[in-house]
């Protein structure tokens, strides 16, 4: 299970990468492996305002349809449209090319609520029990 | 059990559409004589005749028999699809319905027989569920849910409120949030407790002035009875909210406990699950909605009424109704089948069916719980959920186990649902299965687990004994190909007047 040290994580298995006052968001390696082969992705539109726990997209695998939630408050300022054509990228490069949205945060200190890599690793271990 | 050799007994076979087999004058069957329908002012003959295949009886029978051999149905073997209640469809229901099918809707005298029959069915359903009134028209479960949510929406509006939230637990059927959305509500997902049922204290945490209702399935999709349902109903009612019950799993409790007594305000039942009408293949189904007195005036029209002379009629004069949800009489054939089922098994019969369904499921759970992972150990009723956790290390997943079962002559259980269990296998044998068949199923499951340990390679690429072997589901989902033919255009070439 790959858990990059420099990223932040949610309990719903999204990751976030701080880029100045914005947060780039995707789903973790654990999430993609649990979902299995992703066959369809739909993301919210540019400019959509979101709060923590609100939907930023929907991911469909052969097993199930899952919603992807925003880790922070802010506005979606970039959307990775290439996922629509190549949803399988989430399975092959979930921390790289398969990022989903970039959110301009209302309050950059909000990321303090997210988990670091070690905390997320511990969380996954506790969940597995 | 044909696990050890590669067999494919089905040749590549594409069944043609009936319309392409059509040729003039093949259908020589006689049409019934018209009856005297009296005053038919409202009815006119169709201006255009539909394009129908002109085809002999034997060709028709062979077509459908060939199609049925490419399929798997409850008449062939055990169909333990969890939360779907794939029970035996008694043949007496087909026989009885065939007599009703000859009644023309314009024959008002004969229609009294239909109306009084479905009125009887409504009464039975009300008694079984402990509810006050019923609309028989919704066409299936999800349609019943939508009708129920529209009723609640209207009831909330009627007291000048604008509540928009409906709470739905994480074990709910996927149709629940969909029905809420279509009815104009916003769904809020709530987690069920650690033991696999929803607790009153958890519901309390999510209650505020915006909550219109909670949708609860009882027993839920883990097969667990929602034991705090009465307290949940009380706190919902104190909050001015309604309790909706998804009756999909009513087979586990019918004749034993009644949703109405648990505080449920509105619910649907699935006649094609619980009451023996055929299920699957796209329908038709039956999803009657039942309500308490407080919600009765919002039920769909037409309403079935009985006048002082004892005659039945349909009335549209209900100003608070949500309106029509289906053409008149719903899927009436399914209603007649459900009534036939209820009359043939009787009150003791449905109680026995529920008890046997629970016994069968618990027999399977007890037999399989050592070999397969059982994520929730709370007592269960008519179904239970296993996971692939013990097989995963060998690289075998739920999907492999499900496909393998097909080679043993079973329909797979429900997989990857409920979502609270990763790699879920949800098993519901129903009361239909005899002990011998249950044993055959546990033998097959044990054998699969053994093969996962000794040679996982032989488990992949299954099934091999079915008309269609292992399909590439990922490829199919990513490269959707819809095939569609226009009957009119085929017909104009093939069918002569």
Coordinates of C-alpha atoms in Angstrom, one line a residue:
Chain A
X1 CA 0.0 0.0 0.0
X2 CA 1.6 3.3 -1.1
X3 CA 1.1 6.2 1.2
X4 CA 3.3 9.2 0.2
X5 CA 4.8 11.0 3.2
X6 CA 4.2 14.5 1.8
X7 CA 0.4 14.2 1.4
X8 CA -2.6 14.7 3.7
X9 CA -5.4 12.2 4.1
X10 CA -9.1 11.9 5.1
X11 CA -11.0 9.1 6.7
X12 CA -12.9 8.7 3.4
X13 CA -9.5 7.9 1.7
X14 CA -9.0 11.1 -0.2
X15 CA -5.6 12.6 -0.4
X16 CA -4.7 16.3 -0.5
X17 CA -1.5 18.1 -1.6
X18 CA -0.9 21.6 -0.4
X19 CA 0.0 23.9 -3.3
X20 CA 0.3 27.4 -1.8
X21 CA -3.2 28.2 -0.6
X22 CA -4.8 25.5 -2.7
X23 CA -5.3 21.8 -2.2
X24 CA -5.0 19.3 -5.0
X25 CA -7.3 16.3 -4.3
X26 CA -7.4 12.6 -5.4
X27 CA -8.1 9.2 -3.9
X28 CA -5.6 7.0 -2.1
X29 CA -4.0 3.8 -3.2
X30 CA -6.1 2.0 -0.6
X31 CA -9.3 3.5 -2.1
X32 CA -8.4 2.5 -5.7
X33 CA -7.5 -1.0 -4.7
X34 CA -10.6 -1.5 -2.7
X35 CA -12.8 -0.1 -5.5
X36 CA -11.1 -2.3 -8.2
X37 CA -11.1 -1.4 -11.8
X38 CA -12.5 2.1 -12.3
X39 CA -14.8 2.4 -15.3
X40 CA -16.3 5.8 -15.0
X41 CA -15.6 9.2 -13.3
X42 CA -17.7 12.3 -13.1
X43 CA -16.3 15.4 -11.4
X44 CA -18.1 18.6 -10.2
X45 CA -17.8 21.6 -12.4
X46 CA -15.2 24.4 -12.2
X47 CA -16.2 27.1 -9.8
X48 CA -18.3 24.8 -7.6
X49 CA -18.2 25.8 -4.0
X50 CA -17.7 22.9 -1.6
X51 CA -17.4 22.4 2.2
X52 CA -15.8 19.5 4.0
X53 CA -17.7 16.2 3.3
X54 CA -19.5 17.6 0.2
X55 CA -19.3 15.8 -3.1
X56 CA -16.5 16.7 -5.5
X57 CA -17.1 13.7 -7.8
X58 CA -18.4 10.2 -8.4
X59 CA -16.3 7.2 -9.2
X60 CA -17.7 4.0 -10.5
X61 CA -16.0 0.6 -10.5
X62 CA -17.3 -2.8 -11.5
X63 CA -18.1 -3.3 -7.8
X64 CA -19.8 -0.1 -6.7
X65 CA -20.4 3.6 -7.2
X66 CA -18.7 5.8 -4.7
X67 CA -18.8 9.5 -4.0
X68 CA -15.6 11.5 -3.5
X69 CA -15.8 14.2 -0.8
X70 CA -14.0 17.5 -0.4
X71 CA -11.5 17.6 2.5
X72 CA -11.8 21.4 2.9
X73 CA -13.9 24.5 2.2
X74 CA -13.3 26.4 -1.0
X75 CA -13.9 26.7 -4.7
X76 CA -13.0 24.2 -7.4
X77 CA -10.5 26.0 -9.7
X78 CA -9.2 23.1 -11.7
X79 CA -10.8 19.9 -12.8
X80 CA -8.9 16.9 -14.3
X81 CA -11.0 16.4 -17.4
X82 CA -8.7 13.6 -18.8
X83 CA -10.1 11.2 -16.2
X84 CA -13.4 11.2 -18.1
X85 CA -11.7 9.6 -21.1
X86 CA -9.2 7.5 -19.1
X87 CA -10.8 6.5 -15.7
X88 CA -8.3 3.6 -15.5
X89 CA -5.5 6.2 -14.6
X90 CA -6.9 6.1 -11.1
X91 CA -5.8 2.5 -10.8
X92 CA -2.4 3.1 -12.3
X93 CA -1.4 6.5 -11.0
X94 CA -3.7 7.6 -8.2
X95 CA -1.2 10.1 -6.6
X96 CA 0.0 11.6 -10.0
X97 CA -1.9 12.0 -13.2
X98 CA -5.1 10.9 -11.7
X99 CA -5.6 13.9 -9.4
X100 CA -9.2 15.0 -9.5
X101 CA -9.7 18.7 -8.6
X102 CA -7.8 21.6 -7.3
X103 CA -9.6 23.6 -4.5
X104 CA -8.8 27.2 -3.6
X105 CA -9.2 27.0 0.1
X106 CA -11.2 29.6 2.0
X107 CA -9.0 29.0 5.1
X108 CA -5.6 27.3 4.5
X109 CA -5.3 26.4 8.2
X110 CA -8.3 24.0 7.7
X111 CA -5.8 21.3 6.5
X112 CA -4.8 21.0 10.2
X113 CA -7.8 18.6 10.6
X114 CA -6.4 16.2 8.0
X115 CA -4.2 13.2 8.8
X116 CA -0.5 12.9 7.9
X117 CA 0.9 9.8 6.3
X118 CA 1.7 8.0 9.6
X119 CA -1.7 8.8 11.1
X120 CA -3.4 7.5 7.9
X121 CA -1.3 4.3 8.0
X122 CA -2.4 3.8 11.7
X123 CA -6.0 4.5 10.7
X124 CA -6.0 1.9 7.9
X125 CA -4.5 -0.6 10.3
X126 CA -7.2 0.0 12.9
X127 CA -9.9 -0.2 10.2
X128 CA -8.5 -3.6 9.1
X129 CA -9.1 -5.1 12.6
Chain B
X1 CA -19.9 -31.4 -9.5
X2 CA -18.3 -30.4 -12.8
X3 CA -15.4 -28.5 -11.3
X4 CA -12.6 -30.7 -12.6
X5 CA -13.0 -30.6 -16.3
X6 CA -13.4 -27.9 -18.8
X7 CA -16.9 -28.2 -20.3
X8 CA -18.9 -26.0 -22.5
X9 CA -22.0 -27.7 -23.6
X10 CA -23.5 -24.7 -25.2
X11 CA -22.7 -24.0 -28.9
X12 CA -22.3 -20.4 -29.9
X13 CA -26.0 -19.5 -30.4
X14 CA -27.6 -16.2 -31.3
X15 CA -31.3 -16.3 -31.1
X16 CA -33.0 -14.3 -33.8
X17 CA -35.8 -11.8 -33.1
X18 CA -39.2 -13.2 -33.6
X19 CA -40.1 -10.5 -36.0
X20 CA -37.3 -11.7 -38.4
X21 CA -39.0 -15.2 -38.4
X22 CA -42.3 -13.7 -39.5
X23 CA -44.0 -14.8 -42.7
X24 CA -47.5 -14.2 -44.0
X25 CA -50.3 -16.5 -42.8
X26 CA -48.2 -18.5 -40.3
X27 CA -50.4 -17.5 -37.4
X28 CA -53.7 -19.2 -37.9
X29 CA -54.9 -19.0 -34.4
X30 CA -58.5 -17.7 -33.9
X31 CA -59.3 -14.5 -32.2
X32 CA -62.0 -14.6 -29.5
X33 CA -65.5 -13.4 -30.5
X34 CA -66.3 -9.9 -29.4
X35 CA -68.6 -9.6 -26.4
X36 CA -71.3 -7.0 -25.9
X37 CA -69.6 -4.3 -24.1
X38 CA -72.6 -2.0 -24.1
X39 CA -71.8 1.7 -24.3
X40 CA -68.3 2.3 -25.6
X41 CA -68.3 6.0 -26.3
X42 CA -64.9 6.4 -24.8
X43 CA -63.3 3.6 -26.8
X44 CA -62.3 3.8 -30.5
X45 CA -60.4 1.3 -32.6
X46 CA -56.7 2.0 -33.0
X47 CA -55.8 3.9 -36.2
X48 CA -52.6 2.0 -36.8
X49 CA -52.2 -1.6 -36.2
X50 CA -49.0 -2.5 -34.4
X51 CA -46.4 -4.6 -36.3
X52 CA -46.6 -8.1 -34.8
X53 CA -44.8 -11.1 -36.0
X54 CA -46.8 -13.6 -38.1
X55 CA -45.5 -16.8 -36.7
X56 CA -46.6 -20.4 -35.9
X57 CA -47.1 -21.7 -32.4
X58 CA -44.2 -24.2 -32.5
X59 CA -41.8 -21.5 -33.7
X60 CA -42.9 -19.2 -30.9
X61 CA -42.5 -21.9 -28.3
X62 CA -39.0 -22.9 -29.6
X63 CA -37.9 -19.3 -29.6
X64 CA -38.8 -18.8 -25.9
X65 CA -37.6 -22.3 -24.9
X66 CA -34.2 -21.6 -26.5
X67 CA -34.0 -18.3 -24.8
X68 CA -34.9 -19.8 -21.4
X69 CA -32.0 -22.4 -21.8
X70 CA -29.6 -19.5 -22.1
X71 CA -30.8 -18.2 -18.8
X72 CA -30.9 -19.3 -15.2
X73 CA -34.1 -19.2 -13.2
X74 CA -35.5 -20.4 -9.9
X75 CA -37.2 -23.3 -11.7
X76 CA -33.7 -24.6 -12.6
X77 CA -31.9 -24.3 -9.2
X78 CA -31.2 -22.4 -6.1
X79 CA -31.1 -18.6 -6.5
X80 CA -29.7 -17.2 -3.2
X81 CA -29.6 -13.6 -4.4
X82 CA -29.5 -11.7 -1.1
X83 CA -32.3 -9.1 -0.4
X84 CA -34.1 -10.3 -3.6
X85 CA -36.1 -13.1 -2.1
X86 CA -36.0 -15.3 -5.2
X87 CA -38.6 -17.8 -3.9
X88 CA -40.5 -20.4 -5.9
X89 CA -43.3 -18.9 -8.0
X90 CA -46.2 -21.3 -7.4
X91 CA -47.7 -22.5 -10.7
X92 CA -51.2 -22.2 -9.3
X93 CA -50.8 -18.4 -9.6
X94 CA -50.2 -18.7 -13.3
X95 CA -53.2 -21.0 -13.6
X96 CA -55.6 -18.7 -11.7
X97 CA -54.3 -15.6 -13.5
X98 CA -55.0 -17.2 -16.9
X99 CA -58.7 -17.2 -16.0
X100 CA -58.7 -13.5 -15.1
X101 CA -56.7 -12.6 -18.2
X102 CA -59.7 -13.3 -20.4
X103 CA -61.6 -10.4 -18.7
X104 CA -61.8 -7.3 -20.9
X105 CA -61.5 -4.0 -19.1
X106 CA -64.7 -2.7 -20.8
X107 CA -66.7 -5.6 -19.4
X108 CA -67.9 -3.8 -16.4
X109 CA -69.6 -6.8 -14.8
X110 CA -66.6 -9.0 -15.1
X111 CA -64.4 -6.2 -13.9
X112 CA -66.2 -6.3 -10.5
X113 CA -64.5 -9.7 -10.0
X114 CA -61.1 -8.1 -10.5
X115 CA -61.8 -5.0 -8.4
X116 CA -63.2 -7.1 -5.5
X117 CA -60.2 -9.4 -5.7
X118 CA -57.6 -6.7 -5.5
X119 CA -59.6 -5.0 -2.7
X120 CA -59.3 -8.3 -0.8
X121 CA -55.5 -8.2 -1.5
X122 CA -55.3 -4.7 -0.2
X123 CA -57.0 -5.8 3.0
X124 CA -54.6 -8.7 3.5
X125 CA -51.6 -6.5 3.0
X126 CA -52.9 -4.0 5.5
X127 CA -53.4 -6.7 8.0
X128 CA -50.0 -8.3 7.5
X129 CA -48.3 -4.9 7.7
X130 CA -50.4 -3.4 10.4
X131 CA -51.2 -0.4 8.3
X132 CA -54.5 1.5 7.6
X133 CA -54.6 2.1 3.9
X134 CA -53.0 0.9 0.7
X135 CA -52.4 1.8 -2.9
X136 CA -51.8 -1.2 -5.1
X137 CA -50.6 0.6 -8.2
X138 CA -46.8 1.2 -7.9
X139 CA -45.0 -1.1 -10.4
X140 CA -42.1 -2.4 -8.2
X141 CA -40.1 -1.7 -5.1
X142 CA -38.3 1.5 -6.2
X143 CA -41.6 2.9 -7.6
X144 CA -43.2 2.2 -4.3
X145 CA -40.4 4.0 -2.5
X146 CA -40.8 7.0 -4.8
X147 CA -44.6 7.0 -4.3
X148 CA -44.0 6.9 -0.5
X149 CA -41.5 9.7 -0.5
X150 CA -43.9 11.8 -2.7
X151 CA -46.6 11.2 -0.1
X152 CA -44.3 12.3 2.7
X153 CA -43.2 15.4 0.7
X154 CA -46.9 16.3 0.3
X155 CA -47.7 15.7 3.9
X156 CA -44.8 17.9 5.1
X157 CA -46.0 20.7 2.7
X158 CA -49.6 20.3 3.9
X159 CA -48.6 21.6 7.3
X160 CA -46.7 24.5 5.8
X161 CA -43.2 23.1 6.3
X162 CA -40.4 22.8 3.9
X163 CA -38.3 20.0 5.3
X164 CA -35.7 18.8 2.7
X165 CA -33.6 16.1 4.4
X166 CA -34.2 12.3 4.4
X167 CA -31.9 10.1 6.5
X168 CA -30.8 6.9 4.9
X169 CA -28.5 4.3 6.7
X170 CA -25.4 3.0 5.1
X171 CA -26.9 -0.5 4.8
X172 CA -29.8 0.8 2.6
X173 CA -30.6 -0.4 -0.9
X174 CA -29.2 2.0 -3.5
X175 CA -32.7 2.8 -4.7
X176 CA -33.5 4.5 -1.3
X177 CA -31.3 7.6 -1.9
X178 CA -32.4 7.6 -5.6
X179 CA -36.1 7.7 -4.7
X180 CA -35.4 10.5 -2.2
X181 CA -33.6 12.6 -4.8
X182 CA -36.4 12.1 -7.5
X183 CA -39.0 13.1 -4.9
X184 CA -37.1 16.3 -4.3
X185 CA -35.3 15.5 -1.0
X186 CA -31.6 15.6 -0.1
X187 CA -30.3 12.3 1.2
X188 CA -28.1 12.3 4.3
X189 CA -26.3 9.0 4.8
X190 CA -26.0 7.8 8.5
X191 CA -23.8 5.0 9.6
X192 CA -25.3 2.0 11.3
X193 CA -24.0 1.0 14.7
X194 CA -21.1 -1.4 15.3
X195 CA -23.4 -4.4 15.6
X196 CA -24.9 -3.8 12.2
X197 CA -28.2 -2.0 13.1
X198 CA -29.2 1.6 13.4
X199 CA -29.3 2.9 17.0
X200 CA -31.8 5.5 18.3
X201 CA -29.0 7.6 19.8
X202 CA -27.3 7.8 16.4
X203 CA -30.6 8.9 14.7
X204 CA -31.1 11.5 17.5
X205 CA -27.8 13.1 16.6
X206 CA -28.9 13.7 13.0
X207 CA -32.3 15.0 13.8
X208 CA -33.2 18.6 13.3
X209 CA -36.1 20.7 11.9
X210 CA -35.1 19.9 8.4
X211 CA -35.5 16.1 8.6
X212 CA -38.7 14.9 6.8
X213 CA -38.1 11.2 7.3
X214 CA -35.9 8.2 7.9
X215 CA -35.9 5.3 5.4
X216 CA -35.2 2.1 7.2
X217 CA -35.2 -1.5 5.8
X218 CA -36.2 -4.0 8.4
X219 CA -34.7 -6.5 8.7
X220 CA -31.8 -4.7 7.0
X221 CA -29.5 -5.9 4.2
X222 CA -27.2 -7.6 6.7
X223 CA -30.2 -9.7 7.6
X224 CA -30.3 -8.1 11.1
X225 CA -33.5 -7.0 12.7
X226 CA -33.6 -3.2 13.4
X227 CA -34.2 -3.8 17.1
X228 CA -34.4 -0.1 18.1
X229 CA -37.0 0.6 15.5
X230 CA -39.8 1.5 17.9
X231 CA -37.6 4.0 19.8
X232 CA -36.4 5.4 16.5
X233 CA -40.1 5.9 15.4
X234 CA -40.8 7.7 18.7
X235 CA -38.0 10.2 18.4
X236 CA -38.8 10.8 14.7
X237 CA -42.4 11.5 15.6
X238 CA -41.4 13.8 18.4
X239 CA -39.3 15.7 15.8
X240 CA -42.2 15.9 13.4
X241 CA -40.5 13.4 11.0
X242 CA -41.9 10.3 9.4
X243 CA -40.6 6.7 9.4
X244 CA -40.6 5.0 6.0
X245 CA -39.9 1.3 5.9
X246 CA -38.5 -0.4 2.8
X247 CA -40.4 -3.7 2.9
X248 CA -38.0 -5.5 0.6
X249 CA -37.1 -8.0 3.4
X250 CA -40.7 -8.5 4.7
X251 CA -40.3 -12.2 4.0
X252 CA -38.4 -12.6 7.2
X253 CA -41.1 -11.2 9.5
X254 CA -44.5 -11.6 7.7
X255 CA -47.1 -13.1 9.9
X256 CA -44.9 -12.7 13.0
X257 CA -44.4 -8.9 13.5
X258 CA -46.0 -5.9 11.9
X259 CA -44.2 -2.7 10.7
X260 CA -47.3 -0.7 11.7
X261 CA -46.9 -1.8 15.3
X262 CA -43.3 -0.8 15.2
X263 CA -44.3 2.8 14.5
X264 CA -43.8 2.8 10.7
X265 CA -45.9 5.6 8.9
X266 CA -45.4 4.6 5.3
X267 CA -43.9 1.6 3.6
X268 CA -43.9 -0.5 0.4
X269 CA -44.0 -4.3 -0.1
X270 CA -42.6 -6.2 -3.0
X271 CA -45.2 -8.7 -4.3
X272 CA -42.6 -10.2 -6.6
X273 CA -40.4 -11.0 -3.7
X274 CA -42.5 -11.7 -0.6
X275 CA -45.7 -12.8 -2.2
X276 CA -44.5 -15.3 -4.8
X277 CA -45.0 -13.4 -8.0
X278 CA -42.1 -13.9 -10.5
X279 CA -39.1 -11.7 -10.0
X280 CA -36.4 -10.5 -12.4
X281 CA -36.1 -10.3 -16.1
X282 CA -37.4 -6.7 -16.0
X283 CA -40.7 -7.4 -14.5
X284 CA -43.6 -6.8 -14.2
X285 CA -43.4 -6.4 -10.5
X286 CA -45.7 -5.0 -7.8
X287 CA -44.8 -2.5 -5.1
X288 CA -48.0 -1.5 -3.2
X289 CA -47.6 1.4 -0.7
X290 CA -49.2 1.2 2.7
X291 CA -49.8 4.1 5.1
X292 CA -51.2 5.0 8.4
X293 CA -54.4 7.0 8.7
X294 CA -52.5 10.3 8.9
X295 CA -51.1 9.9 5.4
X296 CA -54.1 8.3 3.8
X297 CA -55.5 11.3 2.0
X298 CA -52.2 11.7 0.0
X299 CA -52.3 8.2 -1.5
X300 CA -52.3 8.0 -5.3
X301 CA -55.5 8.1 -7.3
X302 CA -57.6 6.3 -8.5
X303 CA -58.7 5.0 -5.1
X304 CA -60.7 1.8 -4.9
X305 CA -64.1 2.4 -3.3
X306 CA -67.1 0.3 -2.5
X307 CA -70.6 1.8 -2.6
X308 CA -73.6 1.0 -0.5
X309 CA -74.8 -1.7 -2.9
X310 CA -71.5 -3.5 -2.5
X311 CA -70.2 -2.6 -6.0
X312 CA -66.6 -1.5 -6.5
X313 CA -65.5 1.6 -8.5
X314 CA -62.4 3.7 -8.9
X315 CA -62.6 7.3 -7.8
X316 CA -60.4 10.3 -8.7
X317 CA -62.1 12.7 -6.2
X318 CA -59.2 13.0 -3.7
X319 CA -58.0 16.6 -3.9
X320 CA -55.0 16.0 -1.6
X321 CA -53.7 13.0 -3.5
X322 CA -50.2 13.0 -5.1
X323 CA -51.9 12.0 -8.3
X324 CA -51.6 9.0 -10.6
X325 CA -48.4 6.9 -10.5
X326 CA -49.4 4.2 -13.0
X327 CA -52.0 3.5 -15.6
X328 CA -55.2 2.2 -13.9
X329 CA -55.0 -1.0 -11.9
X330 CA -51.1 -1.1 -11.9
X331 CA -49.6 -4.4 -12.9
X332 CA -52.9 -6.2 -12.2
X333 CA -51.7 -9.6 -13.1
X334 CA -49.1 -9.4 -10.4
X335 CA -51.7 -8.4 -7.9
X336 CA -53.8 -11.4 -8.8
X337 CA -50.8 -13.7 -8.4
X338 CA -50.0 -12.2 -5.0
X339 CA -53.6 -12.8 -3.9
X340 CA -53.5 -16.3 -5.1
X341 CA -50.3 -16.9 -3.1
X342 CA -51.9 -15.5 0.1
X343 CA -55.1 -17.5 -0.3
X344 CA -53.3 -20.7 -1.1
X345 CA -50.8 -20.6 1.9
X346 CA -53.1 -18.8 4.4
X347 CA -52.1 -16.9 7.6
X348 CA -50.3 -20.0 9.1
X349 CA -48.5 -20.5 5.8
X350 CA -46.9 -17.1 5.6
X351 CA -45.8 -17.4 9.2
X352 CA -44.3 -20.8 8.4
X353 CA -42.7 -19.4 5.3
X354 CA -41.0 -16.6 7.3
X355 CA -39.8 -19.0 9.9
X356 CA -38.4 -21.5 7.4
X357 CA -36.7 -18.7 5.4
X358 CA -34.9 -17.7 8.6
X359 CA -34.1 -21.3 9.5
X360 CA -32.6 -22.0 6.1
X361 CA -30.4 -18.9 6.2
X362 CA -29.2 -19.7 9.7
X363 CA -28.4 -23.2 8.7
X364 CA -26.2 -21.9 5.8
X365 CA -24.6 -19.3 8.1
X366 CA -23.7 -21.9 10.7
X367 CA -22.2 -24.3 8.1
X368 CA -20.2 -21.6 6.4
X369 CA -19.0 -19.3 9.1
X370 CA -15.8 -21.1 9.8
X371 CA -14.7 -21.4 6.2
X372 CA -15.6 -17.8 5.2
X373 CA -15.3 -14.5 7.0
X374 CA -18.5 -13.4 8.9
X375 CA -18.0 -9.6 9.4
X376 CA -21.1 -9.1 11.7
X377 CA -21.9 -11.7 14.3
X378 CA -25.2 -10.2 15.4
X379 CA -28.1 -12.8 15.1
X380 CA -29.6 -12.7 11.6
X381 CA -33.0 -13.6 10.1
X382 CA -33.6 -14.5 6.4
X383 CA -30.1 -13.6 5.0
X384 CA -26.5 -13.1 6.1
X385 CA -23.4 -11.5 4.7
X386 CA -20.0 -13.2 4.3
X387 CA -16.8 -11.7 2.9
X388 CA -13.8 -12.9 0.8
X389 CA -11.4 -11.9 3.5
X390 CA -10.1 -15.4 4.2
X391 CA -9.7 -16.2 0.5
X392 CA -8.1 -12.8 -0.5
X393 CA -4.6 -13.8 0.4
X394 CA -4.7 -16.6 -2.2
X395 CA -5.7 -13.9 -4.7
X396 CA -9.3 -15.1 -4.9
X397 CA -12.0 -12.5 -4.6
X398 CA -15.8 -12.4 -4.1
X399 CA -16.3 -12.2 -7.8
X400 CA -14.3 -15.5 -8.4
X401 CA -16.3 -17.3 -5.7
X402 CA -19.6 -16.0 -7.3
X403 CA -18.6 -17.1 -10.8
X404 CA -17.4 -20.5 -9.5
X405 CA -20.8 -21.1 -8.0
X406 CA -22.3 -20.9 -11.4
X407 CA -20.3 -24.0 -12.5
X408 CA -21.9 -25.8 -9.6
X409 CA -25.4 -25.0 -10.8
X410 CA -26.3 -22.1 -8.6
X411 CA -27.1 -18.5 -9.2
X412 CA -24.5 -16.5 -7.4
X413 CA -25.4 -14.6 -4.3
X414 CA -25.6 -10.8 -4.3
X415 CA -22.0 -9.5 -4.4
X416 CA -20.3 -6.3 -3.2
X417 CA -23.4 -5.3 -1.3
X418 CA -24.2 -4.0 1.3
X419 CA -21.4 -1.5 0.9
X420 CA -20.5 -1.6 4.6
X421 CA -18.8 -5.0 4.0
X422 CA -15.9 -5.0 1.5
X423 CA -16.1 -8.1 -0.7
X424 CA -19.6 -8.9 0.5
X425 CA -21.4 -12.1 -0.4
X426 CA -25.0 -11.7 0.6
X427 CA -26.9 -15.0 0.8
X428 CA -30.7 -15.5 1.0
X429 CA -31.9 -19.1 0.3
X430 CA -35.6 -18.3 1.1
X431 CA -38.0 -20.9 2.4
X432 CA -38.1 -22.5 -1.0
X433 CA -34.9 -24.7 -0.7
X434 CA -35.1 -28.2 0.7
X435 CA -32.4 -29.4 3.0
X436 CA -30.7 -31.4 0.3
X437 CA -30.2 -28.3 -1.9
X438 CA -28.9 -26.3 1.1
X439 CA -26.4 -29.1 1.7
X440 CA -25.4 -29.1 -2.0
X441 CA -24.7 -25.4 -1.7
X442 CA -22.6 -25.6 1.4
X443 CA -20.7 -28.5 -0.2
X444 CA -20.0 -26.3 -3.2
X445 CA -18.8 -23.4 -1.1
X446 CA -16.5 -25.7 1.0
X447 CA -15.1 -27.1 -2.2
X448 CA -14.5 -23.6 -3.6
X449 CA -12.7 -22.6 -0.4
X450 CA -10.6 -25.8 -0.6
X451 CA -9.7 -25.0 -4.2
X452 CA -8.7 -21.4 -3.2
X453 CA -6.2 -23.0 -0.8
X454 CA -4.8 -25.7 -3.0
X455 CA -4.9 -24.3 -6.5
X456 CA -6.3 -20.8 -6.9
X457 CA -5.5 -21.0 -10.6
X458 CA -8.4 -23.4 -11.2
X459 CA -10.8 -20.9 -9.7
X460 CA -10.2 -18.1 -12.1
X461 CA -11.7 -18.1 -15.6
X462 CA -14.9 -19.6 -14.3
X463 CA -17.7 -20.3 -15.2
X464 CA -17.1 -22.7 -18.0
X465 CA -20.3 -24.7 -18.1
X466 CA -22.6 -21.8 -18.9
X467 CA -23.8 -20.4 -22.3
X468 CA -21.6 -17.3 -21.7
X469 CA -18.4 -18.0 -19.8
X470 CA -16.2 -15.5 -18.0
X471 CA -16.9 -12.0 -19.3
X472 CA -14.5 -9.1 -19.2
X473 CA -16.7 -6.8 -17.0
X474 CA -14.2 -3.9 -17.0
X475 CA -14.0 -3.9 -20.8
X476 CA -17.8 -4.1 -21.1
X477 CA -18.3 -1.2 -18.7
X478 CA -15.7 1.0 -20.4
X479 CA -16.8 0.2 -23.9
X480 CA -20.6 0.1 -23.8
X481 CA -22.2 -1.1 -27.0
X482 CA -26.0 -0.7 -27.2
X483 CA -27.8 -2.9 -29.8
X484 CA -31.2 -1.7 -30.9
X485 CA -33.4 -2.6 -33.7
X486 CA -36.5 -0.8 -34.9
X487 CA -39.4 -3.3 -35.1
X488 CA -41.2 -1.1 -37.7
X489 CA -38.2 -1.1 -40.1
X490 CA -37.6 -4.8 -39.7
X491 CA -41.4 -5.4 -39.9
X492 CA -41.8 -3.4 -43.2
X493 CA -39.4 -5.8 -44.9
X494 CA -40.6 -9.0 -43.3
X495 CA -44.2 -8.6 -42.4
X496 CA -46.8 -8.4 -45.1
X497 CA -50.4 -7.2 -44.4

